[in-house]
Amino acid sequence: MKAEQLPLALQHRPARGRADFLVAPANEHAVSLIDRWPDWPDQILALAGAAGTGKTHLAEVWRTRSGAALVEAAELREDALPGLLETGAVIVENGESLTPDGERALFHLINMVRETKSFLLLTGAEAPARWQAGLPDLASRLKAVPCVEIGPPDEALLAALLVKLFDDRGMSVPAAVISYVVPRMERSFAAMQGFAEALDRASLAGKRPVTVPLAAEVLRG
């Protein structure tokens, strides 16, 4: 029996520059608004979408351009607010994970952003108006935040995303594999990310080239 090579669980860094972002009808409005900064319709903007839709990528593009401070909503606290506003721009990621203390901090952050004419980018799976904020004053402010929702990808975007995910991992994948996989997969970015990782591991473990039969095995789980 041929022994399988155990693939090392090495982390890879996805390319997250503006030129690496794949623009399609599902995300073009969000991309347009990020590109328009600082000519935004409001000082505060939100990006919403399912996991893997590109919210973090777009936030990183904006952080590079604006010098924004970045904080996870779950880690937001009031004593850190002055430091976050030093550059005049802030990103709060994964807004649904706010703690009660974080809700108070976000309430004050929104007020400070308005007062100092700074900018704030919020991200979450849902629009801020649908976050379950327990603080009434925060809930009312979140309902007023302009939000761009990133929709599910079409087949053309999924195919392009797969190519990018494989490129990020240094994999050369035949077009036939892409054509085979896309119509047979769940239509989500998260599913594509999981498939790219699984196919990479299967190829390394068995020292096998990436082919349609191998892709079919991975799809079957």
Short mmCIF file of C-alpha atoms in Angstrom, two decimals:
data_model
loop_
_atom_site.label_atom_id
_atom_site.label_comp_id
_atom_site.label_asym_id
_atom_site.label_seq_id
_atom_site.Cartn_x
_atom_site.Cartn_y
_atom_site.Cartn_z
CA MET A 1 0.00 0.00 0.00
CA LYS A 2 1.25 3.43 -0.90
CA ALA A 3 1.82 5.55 2.18
CA GLU A 4 0.13 8.93 2.14
CA GLN A 5 2.19 12.05 2.69
CA LEU A 6 0.86 13.99 5.67
CA PRO A 7 0.41 17.60 4.53
CA LEU A 8 1.73 20.22 6.90
CA ALA A 9 -0.92 22.63 8.14
CA LEU A 10 0.88 25.68 6.84
CA GLN A 11 -0.98 28.96 6.83
CA HIS A 12 -1.14 30.92 3.59
CA ARG A 13 -1.82 34.62 3.20
CA PRO A 14 -4.52 35.44 0.68
CA ALA A 15 -3.83 38.37 -1.64
CA ARG A 16 -5.99 41.24 -0.38
CA GLY A 17 -5.00 44.23 -2.49
CA ARG A 18 -7.59 46.17 -4.47
CA ALA A 19 -6.37 44.62 -7.72
CA ASP A 20 -6.96 41.14 -6.24
CA PHE A 21 -10.63 41.77 -5.49
CA LEU A 22 -12.98 40.10 -7.98
CA VAL A 23 -15.74 42.48 -9.04
CA ALA A 24 -19.12 41.07 -10.08
CA PRO A 25 -22.77 42.16 -9.92
CA ALA A 26 -23.05 40.70 -6.40
CA ASN A 27 -20.44 43.09 -4.98
CA GLU A 28 -19.96 45.94 -7.47
CA HIS A 29 -21.93 48.48 -5.40
CA ALA A 30 -19.80 47.77 -2.34
CA VAL A 31 -16.60 48.03 -4.38
CA SER A 32 -17.78 51.32 -5.89
CA LEU A 33 -18.38 52.88 -2.48
CA ILE A 34 -15.02 51.76 -1.11
CA ASP A 35 -13.34 53.20 -4.22
CA ARG A 36 -15.22 56.50 -3.80
CA TRP A 37 -13.88 57.21 -0.31
CA PRO A 38 -13.75 59.89 1.08
CA ASP A 39 -16.70 60.87 -1.11
CA TRP A 40 -19.12 58.70 0.85
CA PRO A 41 -22.84 59.42 1.27
CA ASP A 42 -22.27 59.41 5.04
CA GLN A 43 -19.36 59.35 7.50
CA ILE A 44 -20.48 55.90 8.57
CA LEU A 45 -20.96 52.99 6.17
CA ALA A 46 -21.66 49.29 6.67
CA LEU A 47 -20.89 46.23 4.56
CA ALA A 48 -23.07 43.16 5.12
CA GLY A 49 -22.92 39.67 3.68
CA ALA A 50 -22.43 36.00 4.43
CA ALA A 51 -19.06 34.59 5.46
CA GLY A 52 -16.51 34.75 2.68
CA THR A 53 -18.30 37.33 0.54
CA GLY A 54 -15.34 39.71 0.66
CA LYS A 55 -16.25 42.07 3.50
CA THR A 56 -12.89 41.65 5.21
CA HIS A 57 -11.04 41.97 1.90
CA LEU A 58 -12.81 45.25 1.10
CA ALA A 59 -12.27 46.49 4.65
CA GLU A 60 -8.56 45.75 4.23
CA VAL A 61 -8.51 47.66 0.94
CA TRP A 62 -10.08 50.64 2.70
CA ARG A 63 -7.73 50.32 5.68
CA THR A 64 -4.76 50.49 3.34
CA ARG A 65 -6.09 53.63 1.68
CA SER A 66 -7.37 55.43 4.78
CA GLY A 67 -4.95 54.28 7.47
CA ALA A 68 -7.96 53.14 9.50
CA ALA A 69 -7.61 51.45 12.86
CA LEU A 70 -9.14 47.96 12.95
CA VAL A 71 -10.94 46.33 15.86
CA GLU A 72 -13.15 43.28 16.25
CA ALA A 73 -16.55 44.18 17.67
CA ALA A 74 -16.13 41.58 20.41
CA GLU A 75 -13.02 43.45 21.63
CA LEU A 76 -14.38 47.00 21.42
CA ARG A 77 -14.18 48.98 24.66
CA GLU A 78 -14.62 52.63 25.64
CA ASP A 79 -11.12 53.27 26.96
CA ALA A 80 -9.65 52.42 23.54
CA LEU A 81 -11.78 54.88 21.55
CA PRO A 82 -9.40 57.89 21.53
CA GLY A 83 -6.58 55.75 20.14
CA LEU A 84 -8.83 54.24 17.49
CA LEU A 85 -9.68 57.69 16.16
CA GLU A 86 -6.11 58.94 15.83
CA THR A 87 -6.10 58.51 12.04
CA GLY A 88 -9.67 59.72 11.56
CA ALA A 89 -10.87 56.33 10.32
CA VAL A 90 -11.99 53.14 12.08
CA ILE A 91 -13.17 49.67 11.06
CA VAL A 92 -15.31 47.59 13.41
CA GLU A 93 -15.54 44.02 12.12
CA ASN A 94 -18.25 41.40 12.82
CA GLY A 95 -20.69 43.73 14.49
CA GLU A 96 -23.03 40.99 15.66
CA SER A 97 -20.40 39.93 18.21
CA LEU A 98 -20.70 43.12 20.29
CA THR A 99 -20.74 42.61 24.05
CA PRO A 100 -22.87 44.85 26.32
CA ASP A 101 -19.73 46.91 27.06
CA GLY A 102 -18.98 46.93 23.35
CA GLU A 103 -22.45 48.29 22.60
CA ARG A 104 -21.83 51.27 24.86
CA ALA A 105 -18.42 51.76 23.26
CA LEU A 106 -19.89 51.67 19.74
CA PHE A 107 -22.58 54.15 20.74
CA HIS A 108 -19.90 56.59 21.91
CA LEU A 109 -17.69 55.82 18.90
CA ILE A 110 -20.48 56.73 16.50
CA ASN A 111 -20.99 60.02 18.33
CA MET A 112 -17.25 60.75 18.30
CA VAL A 113 -16.99 59.95 14.58
CA ARG A 114 -19.77 62.45 13.89
CA GLU A 115 -18.24 65.12 16.11
CA THR A 116 -14.71 64.79 14.70
CA LYS A 117 -15.81 64.36 11.07
CA SER A 118 -14.03 61.01 10.98
CA PHE A 119 -15.08 57.84 9.12
CA LEU A 120 -16.35 54.51 10.39
CA LEU A 121 -16.78 51.25 8.46
CA LEU A 122 -18.86 48.49 10.07
CA THR A 123 -19.05 44.90 8.83
CA GLY A 124 -21.38 42.06 9.69
CA ALA A 125 -23.38 39.18 8.33
CA GLU A 126 -26.51 41.33 8.55
CA ALA A 127 -27.16 45.03 8.14
CA PRO A 128 -26.62 46.99 11.39
CA ALA A 129 -30.34 47.74 11.53
CA ARG A 130 -30.87 43.99 12.12
CA TRP A 131 -28.22 43.57 14.83
CA GLN A 132 -29.75 42.63 18.16
CA ALA A 133 -28.51 45.67 20.06
CA GLY A 134 -29.77 45.78 23.63
CA LEU A 135 -28.93 49.47 24.07
CA PRO A 136 -31.89 51.47 22.66
CA ASP A 137 -29.82 54.54 21.80
CA LEU A 138 -27.37 52.40 19.84
CA ALA A 139 -30.15 50.51 18.08
CA SER A 140 -31.63 53.78 16.81
CA ARG A 141 -28.27 54.93 15.47
CA LEU A 142 -27.59 51.61 13.78
CA LYS A 143 -30.91 51.82 11.94
CA ALA A 144 -29.69 55.05 10.33
CA VAL A 145 -26.36 53.61 9.07
CA PRO A 146 -26.25 53.27 5.25
CA CYS A 147 -25.53 49.64 4.42
CA VAL A 148 -24.45 47.85 1.25
CA GLU A 149 -25.30 44.16 1.20
CA ILE A 150 -23.06 41.84 -0.79
CA GLY A 151 -25.17 39.19 -2.47
CA PRO A 152 -24.49 35.54 -3.30
CA PRO A 153 -22.09 34.90 -6.19
CA ASP A 154 -23.07 33.75 -9.67
CA GLU A 155 -21.21 30.95 -11.49
CA ALA A 156 -18.82 33.31 -13.26
CA LEU A 157 -17.76 34.87 -9.96
CA LEU A 158 -17.47 31.46 -8.28
CA ALA A 159 -15.19 30.26 -11.07
CA ALA A 160 -13.04 33.37 -10.80
CA LEU A 161 -12.94 33.03 -7.02
CA LEU A 162 -11.79 29.42 -7.24
CA VAL A 163 -8.97 30.43 -9.57
CA LYS A 164 -7.92 33.15 -7.10
CA LEU A 165 -8.11 30.80 -4.11
CA PHE A 166 -5.92 28.26 -5.89
CA ASP A 167 -3.49 31.01 -6.94
CA ASP A 168 -3.28 32.15 -3.31
CA ARG A 169 -2.23 28.62 -2.39
CA GLY A 170 0.29 28.37 -5.24
CA MET A 171 -1.77 25.70 -7.02
CA SER A 172 -2.00 25.21 -10.76
CA VAL A 173 -5.48 23.90 -11.49
CA PRO A 174 -6.70 22.95 -15.00
CA ALA A 175 -9.71 24.80 -16.39
CA ALA A 176 -11.51 21.46 -16.69
CA VAL A 177 -11.45 21.10 -12.90
CA ILE A 178 -12.98 24.56 -12.44
CA SER A 179 -15.69 23.81 -15.00
CA TYR A 180 -16.49 20.50 -13.31
CA VAL A 181 -16.61 21.82 -9.77
CA VAL A 182 -18.54 25.09 -10.02
CA PRO A 183 -21.97 23.72 -11.02
CA ARG A 184 -21.70 20.94 -8.43
CA MET A 185 -20.91 23.06 -5.39
CA GLU A 186 -22.84 25.08 -2.88
CA ARG A 187 -23.05 28.64 -4.19
CA SER A 188 -21.16 30.34 -1.40
CA PHE A 189 -17.74 31.83 -0.90
CA ALA A 190 -17.27 29.83 2.29
CA ALA A 191 -17.85 26.56 0.43
CA MET A 192 -15.28 27.55 -2.19
CA GLN A 193 -12.69 28.34 0.47
CA GLY A 194 -13.28 24.99 2.14
CA PHE A 195 -13.05 23.14 -1.16
CA ALA A 196 -9.79 24.83 -2.17
CA GLU A 197 -8.21 23.86 1.14
CA ALA A 198 -9.50 20.28 0.96
CA LEU A 199 -8.32 19.80 -2.62
CA ASP A 200 -4.89 21.17 -1.77
CA ARG A 201 -4.57 18.80 1.18
CA ALA A 202 -5.78 15.80 -0.85
CA SER A 203 -3.29 16.54 -3.61
CA LEU A 204 -0.40 16.85 -1.15
CA ALA A 205 -1.41 13.84 0.93
CA GLY A 206 -1.57 11.50 -2.04
CA LYS A 207 1.13 13.22 -4.11
CA ARG A 208 -1.47 13.42 -6.86
CA PRO A 209 -1.92 16.07 -9.54
CA VAL A 210 -5.10 18.12 -9.41
CA THR A 211 -7.51 16.43 -11.81
CA VAL A 212 -11.26 16.09 -12.28
CA PRO A 213 -11.30 12.62 -10.60
CA LEU A 214 -9.48 14.00 -7.55
CA ALA A 215 -11.84 16.98 -7.42
CA ALA A 216 -14.80 14.60 -7.60
CA GLU A 217 -13.42 12.63 -4.64
CA VAL A 218 -13.06 15.79 -2.58
CA LEU A 219 -16.58 16.91 -3.46
CA ARG A 220 -17.95 13.55 -2.28
CA GLY A 221 -16.10 14.08 1.00
#
